[in-house]
N, CA, C and O atoms as a DFTB+ gen file, in Angstrom:
732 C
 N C O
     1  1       0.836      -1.174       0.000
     2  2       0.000       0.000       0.000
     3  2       0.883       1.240       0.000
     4  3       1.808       1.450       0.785
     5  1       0.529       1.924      -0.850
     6  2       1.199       3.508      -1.275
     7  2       0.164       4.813      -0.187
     8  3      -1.037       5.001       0.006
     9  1       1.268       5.371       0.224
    10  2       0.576       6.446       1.040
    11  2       1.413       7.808       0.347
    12  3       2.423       7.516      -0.292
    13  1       1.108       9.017       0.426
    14  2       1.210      10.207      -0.206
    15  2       2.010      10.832       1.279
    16  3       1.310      10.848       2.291
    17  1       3.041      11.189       1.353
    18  2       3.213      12.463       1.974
    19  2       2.953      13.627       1.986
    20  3       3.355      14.255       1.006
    21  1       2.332      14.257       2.864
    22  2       1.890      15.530       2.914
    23  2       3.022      16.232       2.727
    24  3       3.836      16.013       3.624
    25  1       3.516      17.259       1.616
    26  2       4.456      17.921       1.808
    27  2       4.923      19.048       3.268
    28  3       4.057      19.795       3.724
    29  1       6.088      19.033       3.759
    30  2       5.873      19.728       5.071
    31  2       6.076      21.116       5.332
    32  3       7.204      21.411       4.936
    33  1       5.709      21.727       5.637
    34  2       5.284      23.115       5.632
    35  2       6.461      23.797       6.115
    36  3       6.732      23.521       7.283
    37  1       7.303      24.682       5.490
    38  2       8.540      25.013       5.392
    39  2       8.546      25.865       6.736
    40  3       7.605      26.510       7.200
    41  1      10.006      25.694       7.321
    42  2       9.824      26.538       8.543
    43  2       9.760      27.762       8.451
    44  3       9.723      28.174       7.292
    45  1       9.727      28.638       9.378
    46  2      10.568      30.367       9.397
    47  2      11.995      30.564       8.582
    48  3      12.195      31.207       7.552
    49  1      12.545      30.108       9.058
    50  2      14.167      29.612       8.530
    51  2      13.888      29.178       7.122
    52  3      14.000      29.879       6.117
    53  1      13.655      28.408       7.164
    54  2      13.733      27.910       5.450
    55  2      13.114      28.686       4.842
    56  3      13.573      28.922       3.725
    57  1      12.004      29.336       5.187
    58  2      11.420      30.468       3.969
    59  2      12.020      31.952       3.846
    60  3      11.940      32.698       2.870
    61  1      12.798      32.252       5.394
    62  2      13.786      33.210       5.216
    63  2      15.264      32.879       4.195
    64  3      15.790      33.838       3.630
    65  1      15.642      31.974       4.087
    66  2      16.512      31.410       3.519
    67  2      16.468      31.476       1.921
    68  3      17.422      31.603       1.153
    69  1      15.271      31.369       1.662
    70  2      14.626      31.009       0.192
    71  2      14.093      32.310       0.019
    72  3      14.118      32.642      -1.166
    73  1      13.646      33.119       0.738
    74  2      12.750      34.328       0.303
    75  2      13.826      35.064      -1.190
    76  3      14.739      34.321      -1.549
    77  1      13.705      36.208      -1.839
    78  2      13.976      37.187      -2.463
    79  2      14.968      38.631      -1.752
    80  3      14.683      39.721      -1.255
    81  1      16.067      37.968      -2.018
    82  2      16.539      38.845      -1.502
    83  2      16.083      39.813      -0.688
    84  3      16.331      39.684       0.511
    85  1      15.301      41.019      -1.156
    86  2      14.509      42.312      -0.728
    87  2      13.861      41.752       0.519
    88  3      14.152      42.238       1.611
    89  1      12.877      40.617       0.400
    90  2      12.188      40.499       1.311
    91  2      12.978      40.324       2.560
    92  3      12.815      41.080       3.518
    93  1      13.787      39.393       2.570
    94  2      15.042      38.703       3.617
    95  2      15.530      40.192       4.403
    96  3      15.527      40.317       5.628
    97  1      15.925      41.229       3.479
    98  2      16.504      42.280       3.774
    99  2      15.349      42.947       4.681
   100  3      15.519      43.003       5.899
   101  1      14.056      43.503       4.029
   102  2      12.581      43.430       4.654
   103  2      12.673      43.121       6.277
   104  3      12.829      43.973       7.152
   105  1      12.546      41.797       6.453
   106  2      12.551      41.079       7.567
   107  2      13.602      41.287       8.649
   108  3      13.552      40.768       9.764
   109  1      14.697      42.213       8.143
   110  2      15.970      41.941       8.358
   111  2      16.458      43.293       8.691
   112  3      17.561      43.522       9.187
   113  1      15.615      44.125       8.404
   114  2      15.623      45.513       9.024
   115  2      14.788      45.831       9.916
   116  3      15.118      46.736      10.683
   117  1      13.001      44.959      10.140
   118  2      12.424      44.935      10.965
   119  2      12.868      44.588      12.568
   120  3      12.274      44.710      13.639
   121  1      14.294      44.064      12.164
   122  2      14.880      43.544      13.113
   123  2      16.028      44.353      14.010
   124  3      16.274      43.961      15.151
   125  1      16.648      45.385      13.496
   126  2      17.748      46.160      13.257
   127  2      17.496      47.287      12.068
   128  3      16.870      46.702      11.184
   129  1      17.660      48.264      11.798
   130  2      17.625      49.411      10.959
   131  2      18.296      49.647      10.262
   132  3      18.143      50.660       9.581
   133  1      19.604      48.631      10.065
   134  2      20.835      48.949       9.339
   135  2      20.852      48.237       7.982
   136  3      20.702      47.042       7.729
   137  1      21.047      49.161       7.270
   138  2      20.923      48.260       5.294
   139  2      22.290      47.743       5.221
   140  3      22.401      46.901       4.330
   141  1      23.132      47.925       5.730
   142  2      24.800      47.095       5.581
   143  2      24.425      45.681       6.488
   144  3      24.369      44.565       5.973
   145  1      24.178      45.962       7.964
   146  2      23.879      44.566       8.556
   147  2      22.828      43.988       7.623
   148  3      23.392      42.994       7.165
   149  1      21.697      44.051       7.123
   150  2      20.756      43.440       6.625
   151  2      21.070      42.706       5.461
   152  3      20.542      41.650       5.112
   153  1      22.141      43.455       4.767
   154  2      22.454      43.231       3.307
   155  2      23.974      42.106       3.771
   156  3      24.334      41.321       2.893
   157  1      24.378      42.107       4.468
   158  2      25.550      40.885       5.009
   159  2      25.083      39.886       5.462
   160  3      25.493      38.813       5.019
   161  1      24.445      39.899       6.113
   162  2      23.575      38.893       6.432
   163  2      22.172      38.338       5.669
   164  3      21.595      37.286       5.942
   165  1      21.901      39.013       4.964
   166  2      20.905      38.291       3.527
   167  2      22.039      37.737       2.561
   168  3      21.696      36.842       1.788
   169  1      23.212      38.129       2.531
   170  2      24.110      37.794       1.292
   171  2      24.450      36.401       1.876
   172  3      24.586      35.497       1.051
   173  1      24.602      36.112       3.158
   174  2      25.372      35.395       3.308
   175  2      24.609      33.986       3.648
   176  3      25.081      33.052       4.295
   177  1      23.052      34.084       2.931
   178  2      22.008      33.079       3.412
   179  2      22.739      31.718       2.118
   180  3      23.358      31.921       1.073
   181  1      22.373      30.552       2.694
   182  2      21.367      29.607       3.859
   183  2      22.208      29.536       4.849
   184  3      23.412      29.280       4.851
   185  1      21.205      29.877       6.017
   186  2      21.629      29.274       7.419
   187  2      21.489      27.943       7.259
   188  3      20.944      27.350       6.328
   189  1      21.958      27.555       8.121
   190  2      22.090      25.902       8.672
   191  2      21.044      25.476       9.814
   192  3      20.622      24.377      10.172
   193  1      20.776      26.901      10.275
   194  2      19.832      26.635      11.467
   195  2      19.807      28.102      12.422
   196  3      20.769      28.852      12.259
   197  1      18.748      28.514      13.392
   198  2      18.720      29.540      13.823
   199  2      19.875      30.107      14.492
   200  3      20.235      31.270      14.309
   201  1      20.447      29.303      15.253
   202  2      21.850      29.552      15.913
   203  2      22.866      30.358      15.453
   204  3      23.491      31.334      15.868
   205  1      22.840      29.368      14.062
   206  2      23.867      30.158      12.630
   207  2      23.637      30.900      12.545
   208  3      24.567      31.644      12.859
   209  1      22.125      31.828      12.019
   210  2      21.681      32.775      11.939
   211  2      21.779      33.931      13.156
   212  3      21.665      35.152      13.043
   213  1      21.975      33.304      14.093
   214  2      22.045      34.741      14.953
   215  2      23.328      35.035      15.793
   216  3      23.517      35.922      16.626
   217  1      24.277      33.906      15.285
   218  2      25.291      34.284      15.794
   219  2      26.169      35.070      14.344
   220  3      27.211      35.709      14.489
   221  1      25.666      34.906      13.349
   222  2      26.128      35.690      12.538
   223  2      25.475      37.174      12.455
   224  3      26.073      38.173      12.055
   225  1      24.165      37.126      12.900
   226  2      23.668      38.637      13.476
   227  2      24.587      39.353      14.152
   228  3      25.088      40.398      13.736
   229  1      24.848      38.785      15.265
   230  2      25.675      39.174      16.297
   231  2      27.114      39.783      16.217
   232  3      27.634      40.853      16.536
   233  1      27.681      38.139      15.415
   234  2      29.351      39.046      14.656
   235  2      28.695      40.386      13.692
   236  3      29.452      41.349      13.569
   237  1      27.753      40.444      13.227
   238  2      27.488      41.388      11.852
   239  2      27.365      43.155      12.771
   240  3      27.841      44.260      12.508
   241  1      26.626      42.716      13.705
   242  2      26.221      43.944      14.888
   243  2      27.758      44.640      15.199
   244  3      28.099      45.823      15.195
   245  1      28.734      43.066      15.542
   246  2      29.722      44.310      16.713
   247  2      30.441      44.521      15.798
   248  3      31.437      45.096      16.235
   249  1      30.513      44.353      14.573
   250  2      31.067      44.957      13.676
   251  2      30.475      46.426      12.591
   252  3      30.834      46.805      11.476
   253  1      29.814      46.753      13.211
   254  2      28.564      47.788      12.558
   255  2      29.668      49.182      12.895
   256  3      30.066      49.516      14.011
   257  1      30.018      49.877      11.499
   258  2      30.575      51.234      11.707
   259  2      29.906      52.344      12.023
   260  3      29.038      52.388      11.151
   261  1      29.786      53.109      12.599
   262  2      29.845      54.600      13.112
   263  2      28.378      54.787      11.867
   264  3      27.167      54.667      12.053
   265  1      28.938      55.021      10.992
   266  2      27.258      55.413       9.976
   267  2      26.025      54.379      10.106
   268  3      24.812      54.582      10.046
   269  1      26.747      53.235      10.297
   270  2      25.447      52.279      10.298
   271  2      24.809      51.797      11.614
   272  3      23.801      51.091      11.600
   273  1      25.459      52.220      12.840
   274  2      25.311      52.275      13.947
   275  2      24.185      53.810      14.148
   276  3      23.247      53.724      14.940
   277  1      24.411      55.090      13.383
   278  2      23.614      55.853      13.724
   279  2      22.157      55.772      13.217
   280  3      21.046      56.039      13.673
   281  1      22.832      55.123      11.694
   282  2      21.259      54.552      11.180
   283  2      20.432      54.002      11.887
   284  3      19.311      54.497      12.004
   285  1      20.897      52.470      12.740
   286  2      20.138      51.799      13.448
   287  2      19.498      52.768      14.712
   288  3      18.476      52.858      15.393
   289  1      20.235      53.133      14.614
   290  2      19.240      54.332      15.979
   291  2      18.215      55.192      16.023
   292  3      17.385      55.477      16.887
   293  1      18.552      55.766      14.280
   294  2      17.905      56.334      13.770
   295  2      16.457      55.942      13.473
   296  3      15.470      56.666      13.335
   297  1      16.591      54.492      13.403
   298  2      15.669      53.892      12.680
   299  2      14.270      53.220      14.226
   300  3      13.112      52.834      14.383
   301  1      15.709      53.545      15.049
   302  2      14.213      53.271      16.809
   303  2      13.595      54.110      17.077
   304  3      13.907      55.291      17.227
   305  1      12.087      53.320      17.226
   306  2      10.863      54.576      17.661
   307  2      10.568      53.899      19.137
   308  3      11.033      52.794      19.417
   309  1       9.858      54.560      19.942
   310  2       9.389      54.447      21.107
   311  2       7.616      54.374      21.170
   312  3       6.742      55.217      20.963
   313  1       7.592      52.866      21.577
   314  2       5.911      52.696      21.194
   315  2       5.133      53.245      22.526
   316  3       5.793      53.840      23.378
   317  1       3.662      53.033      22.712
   318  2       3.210      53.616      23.729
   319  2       3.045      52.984      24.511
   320  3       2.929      51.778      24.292
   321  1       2.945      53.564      25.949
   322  2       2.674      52.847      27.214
   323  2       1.159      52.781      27.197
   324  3       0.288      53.574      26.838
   325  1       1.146      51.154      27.878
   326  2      -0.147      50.457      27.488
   327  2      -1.164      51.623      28.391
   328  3      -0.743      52.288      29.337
   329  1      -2.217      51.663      27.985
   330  2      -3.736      52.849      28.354
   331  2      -3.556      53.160      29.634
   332  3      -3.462      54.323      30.026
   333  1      -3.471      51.762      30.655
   334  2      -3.657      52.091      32.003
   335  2      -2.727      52.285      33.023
   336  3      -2.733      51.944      34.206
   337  1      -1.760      53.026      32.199
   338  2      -0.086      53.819      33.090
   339  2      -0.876      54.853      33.394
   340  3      -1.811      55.346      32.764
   341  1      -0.193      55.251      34.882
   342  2      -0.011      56.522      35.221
   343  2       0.035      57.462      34.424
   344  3       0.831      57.345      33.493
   345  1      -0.564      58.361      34.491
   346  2      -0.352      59.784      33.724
   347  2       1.168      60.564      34.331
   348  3       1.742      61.481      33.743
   349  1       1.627      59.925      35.663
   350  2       2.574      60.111      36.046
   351  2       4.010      60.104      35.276
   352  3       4.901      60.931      35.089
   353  1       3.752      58.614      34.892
   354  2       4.635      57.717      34.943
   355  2       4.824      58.276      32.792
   356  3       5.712      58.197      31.944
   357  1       3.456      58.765      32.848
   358  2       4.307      58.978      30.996
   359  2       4.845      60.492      31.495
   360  3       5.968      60.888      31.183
   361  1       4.163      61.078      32.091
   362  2       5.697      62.504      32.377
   363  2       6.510      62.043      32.955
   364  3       7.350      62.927      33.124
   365  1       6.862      61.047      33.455
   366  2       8.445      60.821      34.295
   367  2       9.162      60.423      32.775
   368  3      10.099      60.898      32.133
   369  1       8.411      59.541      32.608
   370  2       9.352      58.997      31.055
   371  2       9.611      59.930      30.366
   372  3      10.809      60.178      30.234
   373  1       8.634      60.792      29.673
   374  2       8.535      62.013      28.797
   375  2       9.954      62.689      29.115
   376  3      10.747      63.002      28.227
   377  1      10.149      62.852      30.296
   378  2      11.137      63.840      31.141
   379  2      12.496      63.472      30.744
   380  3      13.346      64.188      30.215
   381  1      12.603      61.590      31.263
   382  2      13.825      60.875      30.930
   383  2      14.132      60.812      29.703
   384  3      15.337      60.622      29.534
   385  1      13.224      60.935      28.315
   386  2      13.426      60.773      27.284
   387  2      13.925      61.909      26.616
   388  3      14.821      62.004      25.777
   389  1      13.324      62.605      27.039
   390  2      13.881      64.414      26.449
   391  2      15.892      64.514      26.843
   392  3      16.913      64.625      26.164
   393  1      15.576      64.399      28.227
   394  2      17.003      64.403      29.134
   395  2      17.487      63.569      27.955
   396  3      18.211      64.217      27.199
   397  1      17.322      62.558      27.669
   398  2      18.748      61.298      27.219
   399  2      18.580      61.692      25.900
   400  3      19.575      61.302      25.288
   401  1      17.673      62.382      25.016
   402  2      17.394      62.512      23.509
   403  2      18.284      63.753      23.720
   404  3      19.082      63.746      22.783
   405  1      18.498      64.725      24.446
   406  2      18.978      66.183      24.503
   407  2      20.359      65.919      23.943
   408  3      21.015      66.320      22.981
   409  1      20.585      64.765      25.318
   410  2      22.152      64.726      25.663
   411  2      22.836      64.182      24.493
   412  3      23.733      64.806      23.928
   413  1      22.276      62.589      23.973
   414  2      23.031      61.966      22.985
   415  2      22.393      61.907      21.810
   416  3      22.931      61.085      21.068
   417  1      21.117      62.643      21.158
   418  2      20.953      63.054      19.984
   419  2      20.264      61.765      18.574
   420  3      20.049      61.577      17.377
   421  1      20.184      61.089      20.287
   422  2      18.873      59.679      19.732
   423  2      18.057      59.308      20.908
   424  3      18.000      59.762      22.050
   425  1      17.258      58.066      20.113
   426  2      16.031      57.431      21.251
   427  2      17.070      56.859      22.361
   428  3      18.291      56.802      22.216
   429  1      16.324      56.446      23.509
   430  2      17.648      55.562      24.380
   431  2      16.907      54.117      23.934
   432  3      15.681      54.061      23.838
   433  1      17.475      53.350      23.761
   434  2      16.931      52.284      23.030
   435  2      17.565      50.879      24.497
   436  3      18.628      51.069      25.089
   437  1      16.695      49.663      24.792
   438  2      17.538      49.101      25.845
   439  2      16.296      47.653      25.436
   440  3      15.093      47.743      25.188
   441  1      17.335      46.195      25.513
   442  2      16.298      45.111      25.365
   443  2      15.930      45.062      26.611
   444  3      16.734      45.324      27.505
   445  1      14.296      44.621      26.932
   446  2      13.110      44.245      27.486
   447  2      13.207      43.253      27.607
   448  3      12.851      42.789      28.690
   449  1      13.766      42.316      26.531
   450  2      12.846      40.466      25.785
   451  2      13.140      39.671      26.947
   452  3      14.258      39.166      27.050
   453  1      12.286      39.507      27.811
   454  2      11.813      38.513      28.770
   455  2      11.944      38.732      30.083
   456  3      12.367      37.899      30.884
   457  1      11.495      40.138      30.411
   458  2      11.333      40.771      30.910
   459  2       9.764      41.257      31.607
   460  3       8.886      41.927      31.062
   461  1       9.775      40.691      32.916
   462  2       7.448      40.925      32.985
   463  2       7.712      42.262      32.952
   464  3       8.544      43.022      33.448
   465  1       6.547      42.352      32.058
   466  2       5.161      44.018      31.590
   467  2       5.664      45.074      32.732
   468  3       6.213      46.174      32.668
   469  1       5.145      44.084      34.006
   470  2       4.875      45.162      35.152
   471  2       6.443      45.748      35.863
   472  3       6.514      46.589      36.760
   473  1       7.693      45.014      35.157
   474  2       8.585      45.641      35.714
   475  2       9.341      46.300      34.973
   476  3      10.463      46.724      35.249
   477  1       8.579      46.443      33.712
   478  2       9.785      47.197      32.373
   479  2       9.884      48.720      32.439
   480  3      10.837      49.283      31.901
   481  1       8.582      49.663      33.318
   482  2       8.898      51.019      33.049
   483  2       9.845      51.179      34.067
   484  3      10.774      51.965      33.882
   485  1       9.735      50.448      35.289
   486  2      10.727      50.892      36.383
   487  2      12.364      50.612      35.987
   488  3      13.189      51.314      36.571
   489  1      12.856      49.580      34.986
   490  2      13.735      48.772      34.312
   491  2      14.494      50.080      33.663
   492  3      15.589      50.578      33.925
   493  1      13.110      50.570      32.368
   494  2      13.379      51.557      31.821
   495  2      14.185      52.999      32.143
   496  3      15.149      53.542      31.604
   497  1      13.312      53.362      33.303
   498  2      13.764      55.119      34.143
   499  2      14.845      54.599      34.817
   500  3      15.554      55.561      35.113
   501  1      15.289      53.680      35.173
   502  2      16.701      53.265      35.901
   503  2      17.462      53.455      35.140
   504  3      18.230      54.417      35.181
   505  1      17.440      52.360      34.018
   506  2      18.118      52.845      32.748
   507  2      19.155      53.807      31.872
   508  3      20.238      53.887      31.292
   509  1      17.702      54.587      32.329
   510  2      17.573      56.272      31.544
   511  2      18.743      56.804      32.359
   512  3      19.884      57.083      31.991
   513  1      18.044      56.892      33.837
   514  2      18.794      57.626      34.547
   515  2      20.303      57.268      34.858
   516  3      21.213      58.090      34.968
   517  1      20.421      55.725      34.998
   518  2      21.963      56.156      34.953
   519  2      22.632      56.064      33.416
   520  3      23.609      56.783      33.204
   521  1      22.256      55.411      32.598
   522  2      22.728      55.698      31.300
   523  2      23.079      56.794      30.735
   524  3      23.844      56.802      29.771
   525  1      22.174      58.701      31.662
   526  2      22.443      59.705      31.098
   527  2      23.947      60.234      32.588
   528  3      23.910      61.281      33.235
   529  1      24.597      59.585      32.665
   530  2      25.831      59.854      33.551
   531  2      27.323      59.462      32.688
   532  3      28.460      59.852      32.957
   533  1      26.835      58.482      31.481
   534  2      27.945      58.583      30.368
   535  2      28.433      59.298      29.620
   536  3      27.689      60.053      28.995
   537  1      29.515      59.330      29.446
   538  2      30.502      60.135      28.176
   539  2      29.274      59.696      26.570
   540  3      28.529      58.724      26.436
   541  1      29.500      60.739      25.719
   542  2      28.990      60.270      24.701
   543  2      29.640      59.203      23.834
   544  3      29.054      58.949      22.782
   545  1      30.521      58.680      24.050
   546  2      31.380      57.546      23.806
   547  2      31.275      56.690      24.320
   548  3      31.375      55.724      23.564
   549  1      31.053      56.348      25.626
   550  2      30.656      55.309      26.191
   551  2      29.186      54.539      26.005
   552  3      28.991      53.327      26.106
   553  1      28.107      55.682      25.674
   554  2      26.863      55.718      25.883
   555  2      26.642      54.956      24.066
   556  3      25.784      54.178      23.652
   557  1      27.606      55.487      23.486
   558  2      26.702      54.386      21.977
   559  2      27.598      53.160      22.063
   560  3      27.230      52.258      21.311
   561  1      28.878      52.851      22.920
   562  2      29.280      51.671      23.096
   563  2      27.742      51.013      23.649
   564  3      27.249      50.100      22.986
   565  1      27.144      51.440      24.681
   566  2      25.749      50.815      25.548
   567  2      25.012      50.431      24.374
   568  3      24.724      49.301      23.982
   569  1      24.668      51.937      23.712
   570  2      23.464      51.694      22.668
   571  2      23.606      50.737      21.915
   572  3      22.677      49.930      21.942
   573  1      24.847      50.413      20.907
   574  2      25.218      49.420      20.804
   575  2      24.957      48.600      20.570
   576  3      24.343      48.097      19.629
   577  1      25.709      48.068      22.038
   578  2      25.234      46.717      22.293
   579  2      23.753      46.344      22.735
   580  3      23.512      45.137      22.742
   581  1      22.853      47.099      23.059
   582  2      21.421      47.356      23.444
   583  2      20.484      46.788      22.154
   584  3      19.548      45.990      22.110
   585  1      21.262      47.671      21.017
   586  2      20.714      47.006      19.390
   587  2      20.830      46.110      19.406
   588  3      19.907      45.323      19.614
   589  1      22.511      45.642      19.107
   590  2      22.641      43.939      19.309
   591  2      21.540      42.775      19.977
   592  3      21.110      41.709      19.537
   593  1      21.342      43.422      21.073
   594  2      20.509      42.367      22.038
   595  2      19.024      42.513      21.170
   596  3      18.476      41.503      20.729
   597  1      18.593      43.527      21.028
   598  2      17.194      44.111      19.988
   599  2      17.012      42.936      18.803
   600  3      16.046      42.278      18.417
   601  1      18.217      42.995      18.477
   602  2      18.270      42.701      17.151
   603  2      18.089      40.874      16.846
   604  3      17.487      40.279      15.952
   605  1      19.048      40.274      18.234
   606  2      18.758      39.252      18.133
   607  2      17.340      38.383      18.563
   608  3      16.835      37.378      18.063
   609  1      16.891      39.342      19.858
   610  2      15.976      38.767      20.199
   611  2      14.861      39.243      19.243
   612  3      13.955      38.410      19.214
   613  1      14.609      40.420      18.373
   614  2      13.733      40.142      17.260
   615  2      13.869      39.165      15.862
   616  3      12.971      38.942      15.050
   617  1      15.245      38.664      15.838
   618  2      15.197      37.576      14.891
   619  2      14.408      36.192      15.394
   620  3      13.610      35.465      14.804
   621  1      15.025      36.137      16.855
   622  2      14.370      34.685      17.058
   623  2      12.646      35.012      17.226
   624  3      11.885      34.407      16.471
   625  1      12.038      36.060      18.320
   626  2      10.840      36.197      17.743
   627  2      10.147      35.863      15.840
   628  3       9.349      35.007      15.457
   629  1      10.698      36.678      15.246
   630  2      10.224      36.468      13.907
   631  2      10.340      35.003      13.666
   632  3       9.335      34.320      13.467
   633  1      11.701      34.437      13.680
   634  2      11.646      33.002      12.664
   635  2      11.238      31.761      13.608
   636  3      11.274      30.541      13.443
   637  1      10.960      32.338      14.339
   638  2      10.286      31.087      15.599
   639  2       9.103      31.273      15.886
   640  3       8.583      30.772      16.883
   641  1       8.478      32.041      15.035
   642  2       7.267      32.346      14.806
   643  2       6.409      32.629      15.762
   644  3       5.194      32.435      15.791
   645  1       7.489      33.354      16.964
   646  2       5.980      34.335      18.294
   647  2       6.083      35.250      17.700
   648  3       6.208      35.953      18.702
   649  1       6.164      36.096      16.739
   650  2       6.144      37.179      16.484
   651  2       6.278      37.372      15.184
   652  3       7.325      37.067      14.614
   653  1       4.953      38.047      14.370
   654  2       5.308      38.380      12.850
   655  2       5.623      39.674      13.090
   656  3       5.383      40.441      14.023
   657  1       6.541      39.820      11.486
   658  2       6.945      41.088      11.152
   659  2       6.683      41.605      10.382
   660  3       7.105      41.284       9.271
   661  1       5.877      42.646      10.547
   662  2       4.997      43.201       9.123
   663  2       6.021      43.829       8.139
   664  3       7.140      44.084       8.583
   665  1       5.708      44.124       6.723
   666  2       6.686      44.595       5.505
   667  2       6.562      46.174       5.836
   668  3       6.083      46.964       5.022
   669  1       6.988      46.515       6.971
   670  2       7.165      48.128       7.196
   671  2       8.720      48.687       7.673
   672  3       9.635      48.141       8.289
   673  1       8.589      49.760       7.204
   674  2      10.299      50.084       7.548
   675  2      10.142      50.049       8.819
   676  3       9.186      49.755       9.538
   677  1      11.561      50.502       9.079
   678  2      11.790      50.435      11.348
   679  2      11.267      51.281      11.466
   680  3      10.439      50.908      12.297
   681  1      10.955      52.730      11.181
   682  2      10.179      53.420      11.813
   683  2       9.174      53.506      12.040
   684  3       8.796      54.162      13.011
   685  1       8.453      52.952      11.327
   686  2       6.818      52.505      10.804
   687  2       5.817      51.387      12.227
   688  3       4.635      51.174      12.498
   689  1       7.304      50.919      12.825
   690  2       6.558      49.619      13.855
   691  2       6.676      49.902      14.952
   692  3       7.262      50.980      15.047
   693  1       6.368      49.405      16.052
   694  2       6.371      49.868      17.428
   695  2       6.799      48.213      17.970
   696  3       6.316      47.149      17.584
   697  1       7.664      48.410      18.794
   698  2       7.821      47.214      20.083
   699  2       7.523      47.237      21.347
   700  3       8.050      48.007      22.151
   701  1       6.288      46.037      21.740
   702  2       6.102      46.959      22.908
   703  2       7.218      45.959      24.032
   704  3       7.533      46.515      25.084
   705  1       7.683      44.757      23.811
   706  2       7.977      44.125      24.862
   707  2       9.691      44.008      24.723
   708  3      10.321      43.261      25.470
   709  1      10.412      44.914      23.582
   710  2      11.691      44.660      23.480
   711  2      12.016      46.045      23.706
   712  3      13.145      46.242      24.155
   713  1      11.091      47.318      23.442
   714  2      12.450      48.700      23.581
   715  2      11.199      49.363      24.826
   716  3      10.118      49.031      25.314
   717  1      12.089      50.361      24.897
   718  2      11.030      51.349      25.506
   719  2       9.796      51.642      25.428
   720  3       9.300      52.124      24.410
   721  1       8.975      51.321      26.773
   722  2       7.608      52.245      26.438
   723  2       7.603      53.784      26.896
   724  3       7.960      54.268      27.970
   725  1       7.096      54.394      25.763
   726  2       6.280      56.093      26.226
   727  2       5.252      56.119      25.092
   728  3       4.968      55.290      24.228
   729  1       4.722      57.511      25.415
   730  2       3.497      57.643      24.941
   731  2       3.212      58.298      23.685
   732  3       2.050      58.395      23.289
């Protein structure tokens, strides 16, 4: 007796792997903001497996120059704090965000990913506050590496499929559980 295999439904990975260039890149900025990281790491597809994939994120990140490092920063927005915050608590942020946007001339950007809801704004204004006690040299060494962490933990979201990524540039999307909330 002959039975048919159901063909098997390609993973995250394998359809990132196979996608069209553009799209890969797409997916790949949703992740990070930088068209040099996106475009090194789409060039350099098939992964072997997610691991591959994000440890080559990772080498691709701490190797990110001065222009493509401002891009990625450029490219972080700050989504809103969920309805039932303090009205307080979005002027305390408001406050911290101005302060750290004044000083270093971007968002303060910092990973969240696995991190509970209820302890991320307090996480956040700690953050803020001592993060704005750095040299401006020290402070995008932080930022940085802050992307880095962004970056990986939105790859494995996407290709592990808790998390789609819509076809919108970085500025276009909001995160609520990996960067900063304000309002």
């Amino acid at each position: 007796m002959q039975t048919r295999a159901t063909p098997a439904t390609p993973s995250p990975l394998d359809r990132f792997n196979t996608a069209p260039a553009d799209e890969a890149a797409r997916t790949l900025l949703a992740c990070l903001g930088s068209h040099g990281w996106a475009h090194r790491l789409t060039a350099h597809r098939p992964y072997p497996d997610l691991p591959a994939l994000l440890a080559a994120a990772d080498e691709a990140a701490y190797d990110l120059p001065a222009t493509a490092l401002t891009e990625a920063l450029s490219a972080e927005t700050r989504p809103a704090l969920p309805a039932d915050t303090y009205a307080a608590a979005h002027t305390a942020l408001n406050a911290a965000h101005a302060a750290y946007e004044s000083r270093f001339g971007h968002v303060f950007v910092i990973c969240l990913d696995g991190m509970p809801t209820a302890e991320a704004l307090d996480h956040v204004l700690a953050g803020i506050r001592s993060r704005l006690a750095n040299d401006p040299d020290e402070e995008r060494l932080v930022a940085s590496e802050e992307l880095r962490r962004l970056a990986k933990a939105r790859l494995t979201h996407a290709l592990q499929g808790r998390g789609e990524l819509r076809d919108q540039p970085p500025t276009a999307r909001t995160r609520q559980t990996t960067q900063t909330p304000t309002p």
